């Protein structure tokens, strides 16, 4: 796909497919990383000798458990809970929890695997993990969500801890869910500690954590633009999703003088050619975070067009920010973006572009920032939340924001330079995979056969 695999990588990829049948997203994520590593593997036979690829593609630990809870009618319900502790080579497992009906083992393995390299890129000492459940929070009452979260944490709390594994939010897990889970952890373990990130400010949270993934994706795109002496001033941007990442992507784009014109949810997308300004964004935040309504209501309120069942990639733009979910940009969507003149894509979501779409972006040599680099601001700021918890201090908003910006600049630099050094200048996919891999692989070599 992005490059030809070496015979060693090819062998391991075949093994991964055989040992993990039916886990297509995991195969896709592994193929993308292994496909980038050719020049590193050729230059460093020590990795093959130590079977690093065989080890790095096998999670250190997978936990699966039953989550029984009672709905508002008093009926028993059962969901399945997971935590994938993929790699602790460079720090405690770290990564979000996803609550969505599509969650299954293979989806979380892909997310945890991506997280290993993403966390390595952040410059902070964090291993990779991911977890969640096939529970669907949509249409559930606050009490049902609370009972689910308490039951989920009753089991999960045995496996996590501030120096072991520190989960955070992801799709379907925001401040409300983190609150319910933290309360239950504290009650069972009798510890007030930094075991989850994304906490509210009054009980251990960090300023800028909510904003971090969206802001970070825009900071990363800004760095890519700088390599072409360009900026966001006057750029028209399409954004998908309307959750945490999408909302703060729009906020930062507005601050930098760009115009965000779309938002979406699983029902469809809205197109507001005048731009989603601060006032309209406040409406979206209330709609999505408090009323838990549908994006269609934006179209009704502001008299703009709503496209049922469609995604925004056919809308003309300079830059696109996929911020909803995996595989949301197909090869055709990528072509539509390119045909319309889009020359910047920064992935707020994880693996939102299919392999066919990635190929098109790379061939067209646009500024394409893959998720594991572009959306690393969220986990980086979670890392900053962990540091503040350990220090029992809270840093000011500007301090956290400056650190986030500095980290995004470092990630950009690392990916950019690794791509140059290994013969694929301008290819941030190869650059991010290589830079993320080397640090983890070298730590594994140092630590022996574990
Ligand atoms: P939220 O739950 O806050 O929002 C998700 C948004 O995406 C919603 O608008 C949702 O619509 C839409 N969406 C979810 N699944 C689908 C689907 N299958 N098809 C169409 N639309 C969908 O999640 P986040 O904003 O936190 O996460 C968005 C993406 O960013 C995910 O890929 C996540 O892994 C990634 N990410 C998040 C980080 C964070 O800090 N939160 C960090 C790094 C990456 P609906 O409500 O209709 O389901």
XYZ file of C-alpha atoms and ligand atoms in Angstrom:
498
model
C 0.000 0.000 0.000
C 2.142 2.939 1.226
C 5.320 1.007 0.389
C 6.348 -2.506 -0.475
C 6.731 -4.780 2.541
C 10.030 -6.532 3.192
C 9.867 -10.317 3.210
C 10.162 -10.289 7.016
C 7.239 -7.841 7.350
C 5.256 -9.850 4.799
C 5.751 -13.058 6.802
C 4.658 -11.417 10.023
C 1.635 -9.857 8.363
C 0.525 -13.294 7.092
C 0.936 -14.630 10.616
C -1.093 -11.768 12.078
C -3.952 -12.447 9.654
C -3.888 -16.150 10.436
C -3.796 -15.704 14.199
C -6.425 -12.964 14.319
C -9.140 -14.126 11.903
C -12.012 -11.808 11.101
C -10.376 -8.713 12.603
C -10.246 -6.610 9.454
C -9.544 -3.231 11.091
C -6.640 -4.747 13.029
C -5.216 -6.256 9.831
C -5.566 -2.855 8.119
C -3.714 -1.021 10.887
C -0.927 -3.622 11.032
C -0.518 -3.596 7.247
C -0.154 0.174 7.225
C 2.566 0.166 9.870
C 4.482 -2.861 8.547
C 4.259 -1.447 5.025
C 6.125 1.672 6.182
C 9.003 -0.006 7.971
C 10.969 -1.452 5.030
C 13.995 0.876 5.142
C 14.264 0.599 8.951
C 14.137 -3.201 8.891
C 16.681 -3.350 6.068
C 19.058 -1.071 7.938
C 18.629 -2.795 11.328
C 18.637 -6.624 11.138
C 18.623 -6.632 14.954
C 14.851 -6.110 14.889
C 14.237 -9.294 12.914
C 16.746 -11.223 15.015
C 14.848 -10.272 18.190
C 11.465 -11.026 16.512
C 10.334 -7.487 17.224
C 7.517 -7.477 14.638
C 6.073 -10.761 15.922
C 6.104 -9.331 19.445
C 4.942 -5.793 18.693
C 1.837 -7.093 16.854
C 0.782 -9.329 19.773
C -0.966 -7.538 22.681
C 0.726 -8.023 26.048
C -2.661 -8.705 27.603
C -6.324 -8.822 26.512
C -9.086 -8.607 29.096
C -12.693 -9.458 28.176
C -15.533 -9.435 30.628
C -19.275 -9.498 31.141
C -20.962 -6.202 32.009
C -24.404 -6.818 33.541
C -26.583 -3.782 34.304
C -30.220 -2.942 34.875
C -32.222 -0.663 32.563
C -34.865 1.833 33.707
C -37.608 -0.758 33.385
C -35.785 -3.000 35.822
C -34.806 -5.434 33.053
C -31.356 -7.060 33.193
C -29.032 -6.205 30.298
C -25.671 -7.704 29.375
C -22.846 -6.126 27.386
C -19.280 -7.151 26.733
C -16.357 -5.153 28.145
C -12.750 -5.103 26.909
C -9.363 -3.697 27.749
C -6.462 -4.333 25.400
C -3.134 -3.714 27.149
C -1.032 -3.708 23.997
C 2.404 -2.427 24.934
C 4.051 -1.134 28.094
C 7.519 -0.835 26.543
C 7.823 2.896 27.167
C 5.271 3.567 29.921
C 1.990 2.480 31.520
C -0.746 1.450 29.069
C -2.652 4.527 27.980
C -5.585 4.969 25.618
C -9.298 5.642 25.524
C -12.488 3.704 26.145
C -15.065 3.502 23.354
C -18.762 2.848 23.911
C -20.400 2.065 20.585
C -22.436 -0.879 19.252
C -19.728 -1.634 16.644
C -17.104 -2.351 19.334
C -15.587 -5.834 19.197
C -12.170 -7.317 19.868
C -10.678 -6.562 16.417
C -11.738 -2.907 16.463
C -10.138 -2.306 19.842
C -6.984 -4.180 18.817
C -6.602 -1.836 15.854
C -7.097 1.195 18.100
C -4.704 -0.106 20.767
C -2.062 -0.964 18.155
C -2.275 2.549 16.649
C -2.078 3.975 20.145
C 1.308 2.331 20.778
C 2.972 4.334 17.983
C 0.957 7.475 18.587
C 1.939 7.574 22.246
C 5.551 6.997 21.321
C 5.409 10.038 19.031
C 4.110 12.334 21.781
C 7.570 12.419 23.445
C 5.870 11.363 26.721
C 6.414 8.039 28.546
C 3.177 6.227 27.714
C 2.524 2.693 26.490
C -0.506 1.809 24.369
C -3.930 0.433 25.256
C -7.592 0.767 24.371
C -10.860 -0.534 25.699
C -14.595 -0.153 25.747
C -17.827 -1.975 25.207
C -20.560 -2.664 22.656
C -22.927 -0.709 24.927
C -24.768 2.006 22.952
C -25.196 5.181 25.030
C -27.561 6.658 22.426
C -31.102 6.896 23.742
C -30.105 5.748 27.250
C -31.002 7.811 30.316
C -28.306 9.299 32.574
C -29.193 6.661 35.166
C -28.793 3.817 32.702
C -25.433 5.187 31.580
C -24.394 5.456 35.234
C -25.395 1.893 36.040
C -23.551 0.622 32.982
C -20.396 2.628 33.820
C -20.426 1.427 37.419
C -20.725 -2.193 36.360
C -18.018 -1.774 33.711
C -15.619 -0.229 36.237
C -16.393 -2.852 38.890
C -14.464 -5.329 36.757
C -12.028 -2.942 35.036
C -10.767 -1.495 38.323
C -8.782 -4.669 39.078
C -6.688 -4.225 35.960
C -5.878 -0.505 35.917
C -4.017 1.970 38.116
C -2.017 5.206 37.820
C 1.259 3.304 37.201
C -0.309 0.381 35.306
C -2.998 1.445 32.870
C -4.717 4.826 32.602
C -7.842 4.876 30.364
C -9.463 8.013 28.924
C -12.443 8.930 26.714
C -13.142 8.094 23.064
C -16.346 7.754 21.045
C -19.291 7.680 23.461
C -17.119 8.418 26.492
C -16.972 12.059 27.547
C -17.023 13.929 30.856
C -20.233 12.280 32.062
C -18.983 8.720 31.602
C -15.499 9.445 32.972
C -17.208 10.905 36.075
C -19.333 7.816 36.681
C -16.365 5.498 36.143
C -14.055 7.510 38.366
C -16.638 7.558 41.164
C -16.908 3.783 41.054
C -13.136 3.242 40.919
C -12.666 5.443 43.973
C -15.425 3.696 45.859
C -13.990 0.213 45.302
C -10.280 0.984 45.578
C -10.523 3.733 48.212
C -7.926 5.790 46.360
C -8.155 9.279 44.934
C -5.641 8.924 42.170
C -4.939 9.714 38.515
C -6.355 6.451 37.162
C -8.433 8.035 34.382
C -7.835 11.146 32.312
C -10.442 13.527 30.955
C -11.591 14.227 34.529
C -13.465 17.436 35.393
C -11.338 20.342 36.580
C -12.533 20.289 40.183
C -11.421 16.681 40.736
C -8.094 16.292 39.009
C -8.725 17.177 35.387
C -6.478 19.315 33.227
C -7.347 22.525 31.463
C -7.319 22.064 27.657
C -7.876 18.261 27.827
C -11.332 18.587 26.237
C -9.956 20.859 23.529
C -6.715 18.953 22.985
C -7.446 16.510 20.157
C -9.211 19.058 17.949
C -6.764 21.862 18.727
C -3.849 19.472 18.212
C -5.101 18.338 14.783
C -5.265 21.969 13.690
C -1.808 22.740 15.147
C -0.437 19.744 13.240
C -2.066 20.929 10.004
C -0.663 24.417 10.633
C 2.836 22.914 10.819
C 2.238 21.073 7.539
C 1.054 24.320 5.924
C 4.191 26.107 7.153
C 6.339 23.714 5.097
C 4.688 25.366 2.068
C 4.859 28.879 3.538
C 1.086 28.894 3.896
C -1.386 29.445 6.755
C -5.053 28.900 7.634
C -6.077 32.481 6.869
C -9.153 32.340 4.614
C -9.043 28.558 4.103
C -12.360 26.747 3.685
C -12.425 23.570 5.783
C -14.733 20.565 5.932
C -15.084 18.727 9.243
C -16.919 15.452 9.891
C -18.400 14.355 13.200
C -19.849 16.756 15.745
C -18.466 15.299 18.950
C -15.504 16.273 21.060
C -12.849 16.256 18.329
C -14.975 17.977 15.675
C -16.169 20.731 18.019
C -12.706 21.879 19.074
C -11.332 21.497 15.567
C -13.908 24.071 14.456
C -13.095 26.341 17.426
C -9.368 26.408 16.621
C -9.972 26.828 12.875
C -12.098 29.887 13.649
C -9.348 31.295 15.883
C -6.798 30.925 13.086
C -8.940 32.724 10.505
C -10.187 29.671 8.597
C -13.834 28.912 7.828
C -15.309 25.542 8.825
C -18.382 24.802 6.714
C -19.558 21.283 7.599
C -20.303 19.027 10.578
C -21.927 15.590 10.627
C -23.184 12.707 12.709
C -24.232 9.191 11.844
C -27.474 10.610 10.347
C -25.929 12.951 7.774
C -24.109 16.291 7.410
C -24.887 20.018 7.403
C -23.277 22.485 5.003
C -23.120 26.089 6.180
C -21.301 28.087 3.472
C -21.148 31.172 5.734
C -19.081 29.253 8.259
C -19.790 27.745 11.678
C -18.868 30.777 13.803
C -18.471 30.906 17.592
C -22.172 31.459 18.245
C -23.243 28.569 16.011
C -20.568 26.365 17.571
C -21.973 27.147 21.032
C -25.342 25.905 19.738
C -23.685 22.670 18.524
C -21.982 22.116 21.884
C -25.252 22.545 23.771
C -27.053 20.339 21.223
C -24.508 17.517 21.336
C -23.081 17.628 24.871
C -26.175 18.545 26.878
C -29.345 17.881 24.872
C -27.744 14.941 23.048
C -29.657 15.839 19.867
C -28.962 15.326 16.153
C -26.938 17.600 13.829
C -30.011 17.919 11.607
C -31.343 20.423 14.161
C -28.524 22.810 13.167
C -29.901 22.908 9.627
C -33.374 23.673 10.934
C -32.121 26.451 13.231
C -29.749 28.180 10.789
C -31.667 27.426 7.579
C -28.822 25.601 5.857
C -28.851 22.365 3.891
C -28.846 18.963 5.581
C -27.752 15.931 3.578
C -29.300 12.786 5.014
C -27.119 9.686 5.045
C -24.180 11.457 3.337
C -20.684 12.513 4.389
C -19.184 15.946 3.683
C -16.320 14.918 1.378
C -18.057 16.138 -1.781
C -18.048 19.744 -0.503
C -15.386 21.997 -2.028
C -12.672 22.856 0.479
C -8.978 23.599 0.951
C -8.596 21.377 4.009
C -10.495 18.388 5.405
C -10.644 17.212 9.022
C -12.209 13.740 9.316
C -13.205 13.659 12.999
C -15.906 10.987 13.283
C -14.761 7.383 12.881
C -12.625 4.780 11.073
C -12.832 4.266 7.286
C -15.055 7.290 6.714
C -13.072 8.454 3.625
C -13.240 5.867 0.840
C -11.111 5.927 -2.312
C -13.979 7.716 -4.086
C -14.331 10.277 -1.322
C -10.578 10.938 -1.450
C -10.823 11.465 -5.203
C -13.732 13.888 -4.744
C -11.693 15.885 -2.219
C -8.713 16.050 -4.588
C -10.892 16.965 -7.586
C -12.310 19.853 -5.574
C -8.849 21.222 -4.785
C -8.429 19.973 -1.210
C -4.708 19.921 -0.399
C -4.626 19.420 3.375
C -6.081 16.436 5.250
C -5.481 16.163 8.996
C -7.054 13.161 10.690
C -8.742 13.929 14.009
C -10.318 10.466 13.960
C -8.366 7.212 14.113
C -7.763 5.574 10.705
C -10.585 7.535 9.006
C -9.117 7.021 5.524
C -9.250 3.644 3.771
C -6.026 2.280 2.210
C -7.350 3.282 -1.269
C -7.927 6.837 -0.022
C -4.455 7.035 1.563
C -2.868 5.926 -1.708
C -4.641 8.705 -3.561
C -3.562 11.361 -1.050
C 0.043 10.176 -1.124
C 0.171 10.006 -4.918
C -1.277 13.517 -5.185
C 1.430 14.678 -2.718
C -0.996 16.746 -0.675
C -0.317 17.559 2.970
C -1.743 14.400 4.525
C -1.413 14.032 8.314
C -2.362 10.505 9.473
C -4.299 10.120 12.718
C -1.507 8.662 14.777
C 0.396 11.932 14.341
C -2.365 14.494 13.807
C -4.684 13.432 16.636
C -1.982 12.683 19.212
C -2.727 15.968 21.016
C -5.501 14.292 23.007
C -3.380 11.588 24.537
C -0.462 14.012 24.928
C -2.624 16.257 27.075
C -3.820 13.202 28.965
C -0.120 12.636 29.650
C 0.054 16.201 30.959
C -2.986 15.485 33.155
C -1.133 12.470 34.591
C 1.911 14.650 35.329
C -0.236 17.251 37.101
C -1.947 14.501 39.132
C 1.422 13.117 40.201
C 2.619 16.597 41.168
C -0.755 17.378 42.780
C -0.715 20.655 40.885
C -2.804 22.246 38.138
C -1.145 24.159 35.372
C -2.705 27.295 33.877
C -4.603 27.131 30.583
C -1.862 28.877 28.620
C 0.808 26.626 30.043
C -1.020 23.450 28.969
C -1.929 24.923 25.582
C 1.696 25.946 24.954
C 2.919 22.477 25.919
C 0.314 20.935 23.591
C 1.417 23.173 20.750
C 5.075 22.359 21.444
C 4.297 18.619 21.427
C 2.404 18.872 18.122
C 5.367 20.727 16.635
C 7.732 18.010 17.891
C 5.527 15.262 16.452
C 5.429 17.056 13.122
C 9.197 17.489 13.147
C 9.820 13.834 14.073
C 7.506 12.530 11.331
C 8.804 14.997 8.754
C 12.451 14.235 9.471
C 11.995 10.457 9.638
C 10.263 10.558 6.235
C 13.214 12.508 4.779
C 15.851 10.320 6.426
C 14.279 7.084 5.195
C 13.756 8.222 1.629
C 10.067 9.278 1.512
C 10.133 13.074 1.896
C 6.719 14.620 2.583
C 5.158 11.220 3.412
C 3.896 11.650 6.978
C 2.493 8.096 7.035
C 5.930 6.582 6.628
C 7.505 9.252 8.865
C 5.064 8.788 11.757
C 5.193 4.993 11.615
C 8.981 4.895 11.550
C 9.516 7.518 14.263
C 6.917 5.852 16.504
C 8.260 2.357 15.885
C 11.970 2.931 16.534
C 11.478 4.223 20.071
C 9.235 1.303 21.090
C 11.350 -1.319 19.311
C 14.567 -0.071 20.928
C 12.931 -0.096 24.365
C 11.891 -3.719 23.720
C 15.459 -4.632 22.786
C 16.746 -3.002 25.991
C 14.245 -4.878 28.145
C 15.037 -8.377 26.899
C 12.624 -11.063 25.760
C 9.417 -9.915 27.471
P -17.604 11.589 20.149
O -18.379 10.435 20.657
O -17.531 12.829 20.960
O -18.122 11.997 18.679
C -18.115 11.092 17.643
C -18.775 11.730 16.432
O -18.590 10.899 15.298
C -20.267 11.895 16.598
O -20.686 13.014 15.870
C -20.801 10.597 15.983
O -22.128 10.682 15.488
C -19.839 10.395 14.830
N -19.735 8.964 14.551
C -19.317 7.991 15.402
N -19.374 6.784 14.821
C -19.855 7.015 13.583
C -20.135 6.161 12.489
N -19.928 4.836 12.565
N -20.590 6.743 11.342
C -20.791 8.089 11.255
N -20.539 8.938 12.272
C -20.078 8.409 13.406
O -16.142 11.018 19.842
P -14.761 11.801 19.682
O -15.005 13.129 19.052
O -14.049 11.712 20.963
O -13.986 10.842 18.669
C -14.048 10.997 17.246
C -12.876 10.288 16.608
O -11.643 10.859 17.100
C -12.758 8.780 16.889
O -12.174 8.142 15.767
C -11.770 8.727 18.045
O -11.111 7.466 18.135
C -10.811 9.824 17.627
N -9.985 10.362 18.700
C -10.548 10.917 19.812
C -9.747 11.433 20.810
C -10.314 12.153 22.000
O -9.521 12.748 22.747
N -11.611 12.179 22.210
C -8.278 11.330 20.740
C -7.786 10.810 19.483
C -8.622 10.326 18.527
P -23.312 9.932 16.297
O -23.480 10.731 17.545
O -24.478 9.996 15.378
O -22.833 8.527 16.547
